[in-house]
Coordinates of C-alpha atoms in Angstrom, one line a residue:
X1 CA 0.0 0.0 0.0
X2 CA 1.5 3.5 -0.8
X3 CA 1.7 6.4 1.5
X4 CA -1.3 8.1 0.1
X5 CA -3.3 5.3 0.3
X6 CA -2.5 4.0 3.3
X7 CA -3.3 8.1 4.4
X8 CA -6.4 8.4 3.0
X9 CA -7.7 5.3 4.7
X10 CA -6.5 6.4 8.0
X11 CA -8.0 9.3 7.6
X12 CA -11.5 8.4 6.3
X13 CA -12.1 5.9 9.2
X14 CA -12.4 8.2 11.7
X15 CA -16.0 8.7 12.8
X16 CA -14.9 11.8 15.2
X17 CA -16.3 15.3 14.2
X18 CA -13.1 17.2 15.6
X19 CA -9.5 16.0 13.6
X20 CA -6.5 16.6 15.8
X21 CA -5.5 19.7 13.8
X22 CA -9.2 21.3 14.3
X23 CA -8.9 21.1 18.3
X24 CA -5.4 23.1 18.4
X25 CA -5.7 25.7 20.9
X26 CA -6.9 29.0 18.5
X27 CA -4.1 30.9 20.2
X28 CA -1.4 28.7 18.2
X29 CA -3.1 27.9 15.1
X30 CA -1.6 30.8 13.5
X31 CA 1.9 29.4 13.8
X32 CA 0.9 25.5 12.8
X33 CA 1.8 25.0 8.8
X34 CA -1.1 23.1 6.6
X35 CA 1.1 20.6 6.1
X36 CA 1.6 20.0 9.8
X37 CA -1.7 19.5 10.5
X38 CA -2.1 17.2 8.0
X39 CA 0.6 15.4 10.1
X40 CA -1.0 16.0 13.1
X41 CA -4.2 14.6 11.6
X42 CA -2.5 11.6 10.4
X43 CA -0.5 10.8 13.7
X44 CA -3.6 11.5 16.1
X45 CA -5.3 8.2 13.3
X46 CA -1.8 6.3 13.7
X47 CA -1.9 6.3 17.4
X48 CA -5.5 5.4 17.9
X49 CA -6.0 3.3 15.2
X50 CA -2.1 1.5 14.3
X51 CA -0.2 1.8 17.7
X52 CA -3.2 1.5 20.8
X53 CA -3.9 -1.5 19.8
X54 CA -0.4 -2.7 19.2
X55 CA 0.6 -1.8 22.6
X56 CA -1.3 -5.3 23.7
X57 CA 0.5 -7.0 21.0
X58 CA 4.0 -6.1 22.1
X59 CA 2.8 -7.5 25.9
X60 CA 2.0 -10.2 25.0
X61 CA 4.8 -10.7 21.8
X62 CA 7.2 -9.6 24.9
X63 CA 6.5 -12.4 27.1
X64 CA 7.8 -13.0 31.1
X65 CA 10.9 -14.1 32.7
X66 CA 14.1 -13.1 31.8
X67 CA 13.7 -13.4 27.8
X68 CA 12.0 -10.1 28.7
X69 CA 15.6 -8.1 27.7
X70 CA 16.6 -10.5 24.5
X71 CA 12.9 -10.0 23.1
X72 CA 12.4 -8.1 20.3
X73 CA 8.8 -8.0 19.6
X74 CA 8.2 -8.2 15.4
X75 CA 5.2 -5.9 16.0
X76 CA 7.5 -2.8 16.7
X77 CA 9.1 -2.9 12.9
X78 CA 5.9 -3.2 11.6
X79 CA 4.9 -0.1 13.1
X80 CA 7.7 1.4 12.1
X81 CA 7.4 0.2 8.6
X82 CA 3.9 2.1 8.5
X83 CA 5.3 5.1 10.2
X84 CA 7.7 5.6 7.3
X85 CA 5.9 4.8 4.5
X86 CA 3.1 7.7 6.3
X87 CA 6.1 9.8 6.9
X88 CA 5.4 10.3 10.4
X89 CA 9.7 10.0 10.9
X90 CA 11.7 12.0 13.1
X91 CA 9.4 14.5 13.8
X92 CA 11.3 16.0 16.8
X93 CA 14.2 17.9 15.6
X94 CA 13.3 21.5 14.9
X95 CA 13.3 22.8 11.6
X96 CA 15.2 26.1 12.9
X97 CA 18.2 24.6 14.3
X98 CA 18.3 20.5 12.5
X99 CA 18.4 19.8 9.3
X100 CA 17.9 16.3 9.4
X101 CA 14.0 16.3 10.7
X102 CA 10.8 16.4 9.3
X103 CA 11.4 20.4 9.2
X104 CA 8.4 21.0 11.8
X105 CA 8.6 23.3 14.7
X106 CA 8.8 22.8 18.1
X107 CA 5.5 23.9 18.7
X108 CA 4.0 21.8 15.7
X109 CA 5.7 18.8 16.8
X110 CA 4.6 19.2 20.3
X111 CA 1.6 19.0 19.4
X112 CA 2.4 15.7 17.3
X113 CA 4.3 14.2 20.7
X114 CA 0.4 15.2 22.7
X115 CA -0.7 11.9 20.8
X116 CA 2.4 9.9 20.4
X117 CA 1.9 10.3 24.7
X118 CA -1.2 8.0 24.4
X119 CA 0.6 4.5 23.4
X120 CA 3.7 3.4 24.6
X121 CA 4.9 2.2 21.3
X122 CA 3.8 5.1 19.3
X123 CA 7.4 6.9 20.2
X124 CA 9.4 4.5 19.3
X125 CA 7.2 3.2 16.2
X126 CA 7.8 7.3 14.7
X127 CA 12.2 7.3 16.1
X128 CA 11.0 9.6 18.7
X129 CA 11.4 7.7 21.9
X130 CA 13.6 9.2 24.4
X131 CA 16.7 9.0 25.7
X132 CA 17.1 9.4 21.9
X133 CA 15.4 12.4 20.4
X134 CA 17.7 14.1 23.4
X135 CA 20.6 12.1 21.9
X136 CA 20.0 12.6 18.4
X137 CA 20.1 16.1 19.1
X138 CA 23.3 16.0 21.1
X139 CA 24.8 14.4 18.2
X140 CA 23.5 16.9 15.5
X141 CA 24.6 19.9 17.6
X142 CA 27.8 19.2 18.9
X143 CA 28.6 15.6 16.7
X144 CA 31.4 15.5 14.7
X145 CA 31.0 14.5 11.2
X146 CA 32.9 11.5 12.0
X147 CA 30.8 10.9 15.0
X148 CA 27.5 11.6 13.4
X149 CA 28.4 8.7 10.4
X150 CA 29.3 6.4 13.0
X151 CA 26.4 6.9 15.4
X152 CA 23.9 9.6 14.1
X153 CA 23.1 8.2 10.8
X154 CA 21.5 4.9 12.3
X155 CA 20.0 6.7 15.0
X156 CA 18.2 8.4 12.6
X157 CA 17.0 5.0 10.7
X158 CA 16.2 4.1 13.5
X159 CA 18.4 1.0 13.2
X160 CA 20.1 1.5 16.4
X161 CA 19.0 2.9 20.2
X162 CA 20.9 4.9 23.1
X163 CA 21.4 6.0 26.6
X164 CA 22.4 8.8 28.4
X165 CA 24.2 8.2 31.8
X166 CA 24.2 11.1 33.8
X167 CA 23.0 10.0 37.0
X168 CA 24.9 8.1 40.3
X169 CA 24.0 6.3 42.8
X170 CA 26.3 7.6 45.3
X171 CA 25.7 11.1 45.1
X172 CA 22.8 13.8 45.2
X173 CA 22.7 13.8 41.6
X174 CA 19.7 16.3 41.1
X175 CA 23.1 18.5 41.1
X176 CA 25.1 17.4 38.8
X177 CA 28.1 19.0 39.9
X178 CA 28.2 16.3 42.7
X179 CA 28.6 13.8 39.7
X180 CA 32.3 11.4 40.7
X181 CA 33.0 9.2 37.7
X182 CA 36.3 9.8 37.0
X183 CA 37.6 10.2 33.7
X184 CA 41.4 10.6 33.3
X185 CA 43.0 11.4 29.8
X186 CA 45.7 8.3 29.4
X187 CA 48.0 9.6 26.0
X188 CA 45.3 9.7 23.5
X189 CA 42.5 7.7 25.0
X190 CA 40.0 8.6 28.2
X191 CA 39.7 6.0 31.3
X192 CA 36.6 5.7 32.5
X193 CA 35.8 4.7 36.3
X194 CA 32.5 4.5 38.4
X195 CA 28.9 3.8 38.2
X196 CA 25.7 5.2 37.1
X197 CA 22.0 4.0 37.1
X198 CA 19.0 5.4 35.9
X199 CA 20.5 4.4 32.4
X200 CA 17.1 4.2 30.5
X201 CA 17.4 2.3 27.8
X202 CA 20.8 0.4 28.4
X203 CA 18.6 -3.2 28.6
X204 CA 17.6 -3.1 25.0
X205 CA 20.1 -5.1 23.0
X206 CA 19.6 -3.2 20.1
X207 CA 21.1 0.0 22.6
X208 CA 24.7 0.6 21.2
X209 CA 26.2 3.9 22.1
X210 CA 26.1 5.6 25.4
X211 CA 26.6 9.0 26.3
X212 CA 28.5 9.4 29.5
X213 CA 29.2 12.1 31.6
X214 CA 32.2 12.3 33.4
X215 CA 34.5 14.4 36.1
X216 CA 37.4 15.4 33.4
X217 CA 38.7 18.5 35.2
X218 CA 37.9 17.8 38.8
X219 CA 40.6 21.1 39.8
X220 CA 38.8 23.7 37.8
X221 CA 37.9 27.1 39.7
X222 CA 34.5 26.8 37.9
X223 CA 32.5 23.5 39.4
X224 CA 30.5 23.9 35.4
X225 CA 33.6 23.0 33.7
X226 CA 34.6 19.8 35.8
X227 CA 32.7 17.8 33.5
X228 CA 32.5 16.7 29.8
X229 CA 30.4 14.1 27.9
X230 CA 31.9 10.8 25.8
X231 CA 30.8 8.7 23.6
X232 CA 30.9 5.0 24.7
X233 CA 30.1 1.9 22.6
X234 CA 27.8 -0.6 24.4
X235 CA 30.1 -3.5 25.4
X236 CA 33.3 -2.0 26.0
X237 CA 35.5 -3.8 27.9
X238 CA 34.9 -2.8 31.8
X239 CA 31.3 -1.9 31.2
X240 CA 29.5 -4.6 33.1
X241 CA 25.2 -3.6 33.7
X242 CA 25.3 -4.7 37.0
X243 CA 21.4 -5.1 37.5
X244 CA 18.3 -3.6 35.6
X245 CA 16.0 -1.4 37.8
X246 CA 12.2 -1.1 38.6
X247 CA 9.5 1.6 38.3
X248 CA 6.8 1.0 41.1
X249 CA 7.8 -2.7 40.2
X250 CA 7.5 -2.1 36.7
X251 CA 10.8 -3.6 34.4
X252 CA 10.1 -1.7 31.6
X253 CA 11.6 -4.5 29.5
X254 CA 13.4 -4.5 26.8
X255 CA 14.4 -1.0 27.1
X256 CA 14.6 -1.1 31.0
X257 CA 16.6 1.6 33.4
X258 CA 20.0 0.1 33.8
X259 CA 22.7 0.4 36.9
X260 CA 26.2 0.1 35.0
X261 CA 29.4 0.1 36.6
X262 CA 33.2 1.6 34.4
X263 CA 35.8 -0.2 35.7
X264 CA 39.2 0.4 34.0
X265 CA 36.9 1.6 30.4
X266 CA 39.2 2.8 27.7
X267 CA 38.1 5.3 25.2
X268 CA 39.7 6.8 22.3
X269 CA 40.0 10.7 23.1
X270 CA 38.5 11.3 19.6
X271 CA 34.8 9.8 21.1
X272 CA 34.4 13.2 23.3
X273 CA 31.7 15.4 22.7
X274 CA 32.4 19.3 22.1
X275 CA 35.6 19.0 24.2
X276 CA 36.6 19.1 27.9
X277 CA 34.6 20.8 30.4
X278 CA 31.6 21.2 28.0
X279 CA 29.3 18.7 29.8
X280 CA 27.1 21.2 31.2
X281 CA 26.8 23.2 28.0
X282 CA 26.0 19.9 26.1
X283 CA 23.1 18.6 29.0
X284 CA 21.6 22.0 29.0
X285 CA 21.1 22.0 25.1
X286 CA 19.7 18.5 25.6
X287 CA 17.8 18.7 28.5
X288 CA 15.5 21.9 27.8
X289 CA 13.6 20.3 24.1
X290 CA 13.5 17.1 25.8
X291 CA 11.3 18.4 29.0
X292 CA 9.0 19.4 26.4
X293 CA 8.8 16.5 24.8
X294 CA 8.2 14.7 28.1
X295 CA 5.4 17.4 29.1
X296 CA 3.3 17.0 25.5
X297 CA 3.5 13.3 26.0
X298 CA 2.1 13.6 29.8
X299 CA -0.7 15.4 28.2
X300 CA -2.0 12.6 25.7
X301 CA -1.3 10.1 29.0
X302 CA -3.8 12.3 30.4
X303 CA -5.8 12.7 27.8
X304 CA -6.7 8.8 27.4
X305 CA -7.2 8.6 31.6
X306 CA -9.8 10.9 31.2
X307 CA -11.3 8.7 28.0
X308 CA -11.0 5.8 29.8
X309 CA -12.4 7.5 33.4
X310 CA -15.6 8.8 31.2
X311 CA -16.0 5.2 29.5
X312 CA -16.4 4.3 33.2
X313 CA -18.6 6.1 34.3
X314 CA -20.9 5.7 31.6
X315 CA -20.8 1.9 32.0
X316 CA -24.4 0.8 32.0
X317 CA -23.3 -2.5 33.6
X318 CA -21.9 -0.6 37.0
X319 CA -24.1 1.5 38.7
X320 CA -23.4 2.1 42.8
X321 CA -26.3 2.6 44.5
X322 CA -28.6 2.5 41.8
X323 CA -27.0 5.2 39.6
X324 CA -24.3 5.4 36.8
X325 CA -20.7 7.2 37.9
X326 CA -21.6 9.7 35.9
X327 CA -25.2 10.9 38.0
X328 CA -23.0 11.2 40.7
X329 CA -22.4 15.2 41.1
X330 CA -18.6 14.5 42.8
X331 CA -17.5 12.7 39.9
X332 CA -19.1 15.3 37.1
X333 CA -17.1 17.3 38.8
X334 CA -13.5 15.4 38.6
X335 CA -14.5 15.5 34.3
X336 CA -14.9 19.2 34.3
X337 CA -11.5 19.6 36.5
X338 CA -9.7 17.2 34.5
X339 CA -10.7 19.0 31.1
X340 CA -9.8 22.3 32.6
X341 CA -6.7 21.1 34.1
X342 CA -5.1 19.3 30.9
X343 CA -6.4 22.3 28.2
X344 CA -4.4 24.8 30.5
X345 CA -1.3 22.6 30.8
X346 CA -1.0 22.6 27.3
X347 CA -1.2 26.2 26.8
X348 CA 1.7 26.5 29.1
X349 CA 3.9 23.4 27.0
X350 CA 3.0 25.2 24.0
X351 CA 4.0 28.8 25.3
X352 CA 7.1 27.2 25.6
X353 CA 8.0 25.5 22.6
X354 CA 6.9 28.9 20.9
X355 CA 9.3 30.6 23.2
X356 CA 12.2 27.9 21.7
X357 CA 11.2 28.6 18.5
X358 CA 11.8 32.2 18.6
X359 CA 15.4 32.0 19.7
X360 CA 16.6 28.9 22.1
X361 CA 16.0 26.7 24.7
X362 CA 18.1 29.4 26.7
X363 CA 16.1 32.0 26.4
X364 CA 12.9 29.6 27.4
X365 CA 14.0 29.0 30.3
X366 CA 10.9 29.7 32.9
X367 CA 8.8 28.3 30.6
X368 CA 9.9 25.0 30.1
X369 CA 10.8 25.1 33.6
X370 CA 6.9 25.9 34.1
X371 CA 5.9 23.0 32.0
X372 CA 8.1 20.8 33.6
X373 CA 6.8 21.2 37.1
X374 CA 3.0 21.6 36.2
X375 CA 2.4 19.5 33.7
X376 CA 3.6 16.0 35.3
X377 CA 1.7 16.6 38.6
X378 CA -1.4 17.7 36.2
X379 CA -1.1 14.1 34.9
X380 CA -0.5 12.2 37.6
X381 CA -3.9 14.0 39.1
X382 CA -6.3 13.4 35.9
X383 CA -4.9 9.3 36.1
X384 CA -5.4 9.0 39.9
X385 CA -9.2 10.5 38.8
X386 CA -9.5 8.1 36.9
X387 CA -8.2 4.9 39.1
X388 CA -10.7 5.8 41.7
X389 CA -13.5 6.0 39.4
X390 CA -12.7 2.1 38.5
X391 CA -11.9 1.1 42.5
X392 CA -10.1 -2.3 42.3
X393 CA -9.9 -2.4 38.3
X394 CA -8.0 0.8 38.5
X395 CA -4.7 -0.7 40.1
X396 CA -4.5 -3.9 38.7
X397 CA -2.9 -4.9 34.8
X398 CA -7.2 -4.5 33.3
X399 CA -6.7 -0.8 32.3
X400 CA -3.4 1.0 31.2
X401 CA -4.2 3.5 34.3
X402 CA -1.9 2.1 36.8
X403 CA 1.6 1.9 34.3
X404 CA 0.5 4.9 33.0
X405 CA 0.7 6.8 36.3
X406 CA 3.8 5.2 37.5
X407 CA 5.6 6.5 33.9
X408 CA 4.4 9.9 34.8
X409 CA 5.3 9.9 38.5
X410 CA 8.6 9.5 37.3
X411 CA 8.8 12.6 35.3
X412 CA 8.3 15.2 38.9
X413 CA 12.1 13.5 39.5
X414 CA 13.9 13.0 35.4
X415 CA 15.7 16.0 34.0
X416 CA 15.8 17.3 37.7
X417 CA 13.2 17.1 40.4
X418 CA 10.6 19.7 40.9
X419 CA 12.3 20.9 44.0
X420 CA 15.4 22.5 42.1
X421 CA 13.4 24.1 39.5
X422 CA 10.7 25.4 41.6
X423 CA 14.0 27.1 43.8
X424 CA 15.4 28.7 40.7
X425 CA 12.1 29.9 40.0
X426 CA 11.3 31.1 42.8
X427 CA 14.7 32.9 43.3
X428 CA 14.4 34.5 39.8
X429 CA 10.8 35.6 40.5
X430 CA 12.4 37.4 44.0
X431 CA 14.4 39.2 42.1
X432 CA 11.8 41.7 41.4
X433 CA 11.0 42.0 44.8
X434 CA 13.0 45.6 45.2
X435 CA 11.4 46.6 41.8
X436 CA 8.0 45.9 42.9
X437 CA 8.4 47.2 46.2
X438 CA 9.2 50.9 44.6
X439 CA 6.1 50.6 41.9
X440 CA 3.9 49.8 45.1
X441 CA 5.4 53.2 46.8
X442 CA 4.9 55.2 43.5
X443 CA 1.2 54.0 43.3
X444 CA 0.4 54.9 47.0
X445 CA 2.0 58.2 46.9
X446 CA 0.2 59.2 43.5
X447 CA -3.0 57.8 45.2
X448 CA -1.8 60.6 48.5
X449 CA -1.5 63.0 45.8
X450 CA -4.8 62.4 44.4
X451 CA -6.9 62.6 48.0
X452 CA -5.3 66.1 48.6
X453 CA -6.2 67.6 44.9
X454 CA -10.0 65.9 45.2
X455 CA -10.4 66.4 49.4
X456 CA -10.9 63.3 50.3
X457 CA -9.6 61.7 53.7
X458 CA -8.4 58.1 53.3
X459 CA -10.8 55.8 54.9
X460 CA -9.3 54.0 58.5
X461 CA -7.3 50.6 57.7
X462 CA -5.2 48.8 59.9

């Protein structure tokens, strides 16, 4: 089937009176192409009709036990395969600043990564599954030509997968200055010693490169230019993945969350990034689209827990005490919350990209910050809604509601916990406190100035 067949019949199945590209909030329609909605059209039909389903395919294709990790479920390609032939390809990388996307915005394809948010194959099935949209990026932006043949390029085809190891076990990594891998430059090659965890992605065998940061310059005055980022093939001699960690008991198999310990790792001095000391320039530049990307995805999570809580409640075949969920007033009243509360998260995700799309990440920084901390805890609100309206059902492997919340609980603590970016946004936001301080003078004394030229008293306050 071609592309435009295979299109059009997406596209005409849908008995929905709204298409994705119609319920984009008016305030950003302006800035959406025609040809991105189109795309958004066809991924909202790809995700509902192609990947949902799929997603209880690859379960069940996946299997238990320990052949968990050296599973490759066949029903991933063929999702991918589709994906392609749609074009719905590497939709992430900005048009202003990548040349190897689809050439959409930020904004545009945040509202793409709103649906891809739904399924937990539809990321992956469209090469837009992180750690490696951040990666990809990394690679684009600071590669080398020689390190963008050798590890880019198949990214991109989505032949090969990645991780980022950043975080330690040892340490308060939420600052990452506190990071202790060593790595000490040896003649012309880097070695490499100490552990990290948290490495998502690492348990997928197809996972071949990872990129590591690392204490290079632990003497330098400035505690930002300790660190740089290198490029490490998966399987390199001292790299042993000590065990595979859990999410609220969840294994996340095959991609999994890996603890990986460097003993004695060699690298050429050729595989670093950018050059020593620019780790925090490089995880900054990664780290801002990426929160993005994870905030538009908590969105569509939250946007299915609400279809499934309303399917619930509107279940002839359960009615407490005599009524449906839905004739009960306190649960009417978790819909209307839930609507409100997802509709203005995403006007605060799209601000944001908008914001990127103008300049930088840089210059976004409150705002993706803002999306960051609201939009996860938005999320994992609408889902818990949505558990209690099924009781028992709720928590149990019968609905997607449970794994759902405990991928989103873990966003409030990836790419930094709430904590540190509510502190430097509430430390920025002080700093108008002397500013303000003097406008709220100026205002009373013009308001003084005012009572004497009218002849008015002030009435008594305290």
């Amino acid at each position: 089937m071609s592309k435009s067949d295979l299109s059009t019949n997406l596209l005409a199945s849908s008995s929905k009176p709204q298409t994705a590209a119609e319920k984009i909030p008016i305030i950003a329609r302006y800035a959406v192409s025609d040809r991105a909605k189109q795309t958004l059209n066809l991924v909202e039909k790809f995700v509902d009709q192609e990947c949902i389903p799929a997603d209880t395919v690859f379960d069940a294709q996946l299997g238990e036990g320990e052949k968990r990790w050296s599973t490759h479920p066949s029903v991933i390609d063929d999702l991918k395969e589709k994906a392609k032939k749609l074009g719905l390809w590497n939709m992430f990388l900005p048009k202003n600043h990548f040349s190897q996307g689809a050439g959409f915005s930020n904004l545009e394809y945040g509202l793409m990564a709103e649906y891809l948010g739904r399924s937990r194959l539809a990321p992956e099935a469209t090469n837009c599954a992180a750690p490696d949209t951040g990666n990809m990026e990394v690679f684009a932006k600071y590669g080398t030509d020689a390190q963008k043949k050798e590890w880019l390029a198949p990214l991109l085809e989505g032949k090969i997968r990645s991780a980022f190891l950043m975080t330690e076990p040892d340490v308060a990594s939420s600052d990452a200055t506190n990071i202790t891998m060593t790595m000490k430059k040896e003649g012309n090659e880097y070695v490499l010693n100490g552990s990290k965890w948290w490495s998502s992605g690492a348990g997928d065998t197809r996972c071949k490169i990872y990129l590591v940061m690392a204490k290079s310059d632990p003497d330098n005055k400035s505690v930002y230019k300790q660190q740089s980022v290198i490029l490490v093939p998966a399987g390199t001699k001292g790299v042993t993945i000590k065990r595979m960690l859990s999410v609220y008991g969840y294994d996340d198999a095959p991609h999994g969350h890996g603890h990986i310990k460097f003993e004695n790792v060699r690298i050429p001095a050729s595989n670093i990034v950018l050059g020593e000391g620019r780790g925090f320039e490089i995880i900054q530049g990664r780290l801002g689209p990426g929160r993005i990307h994870h905030a538009m995805r908590a969105i569509g999570a939250a946007e299915r827990a609400l279809e499934w809580m309303l399917a619930r409640i509107n279940d002839p075949n359960k009615k407490p005490f005599g009524k449906q969920l839905s004739e009960h007033g306190v649960i009417l009243e978790w819909v209307a919350k839930s609507r409100l509360e997802i509709d203005a998260a995403r006007l605060i995700v799209l601000n944001a990209a908008v914001k990127i799309d103008e300049k930088d990440a840089k210059s976004a920084l409150k705002e993706i910050a803002e999306a960051k901390i609201l939009v996860p805890q938005m999320a994992l609100t609408v889902i818990d809604r949505a558990i209690q309206s099924f009781g028992a059902a709720g928590i149990c492997q019968d609905t997607p509601l449970a794994n759902m919340w405990s991928l989103i609980r873990t966003l409030r603590i990836a790419d930094g916990p709430d904590e540190v970016h509510l502190q430097q946004m509430g430390k920025n936001e002080n700093k108008r406190g002397k500013e303000v301080r003097e406008k709220l003078d100026r205002q009373i004394q013009a308001a003084e100035a005012l009572m004497r030229q009218y002849n008015v008293q002030t009435k008594a306050h305290l």
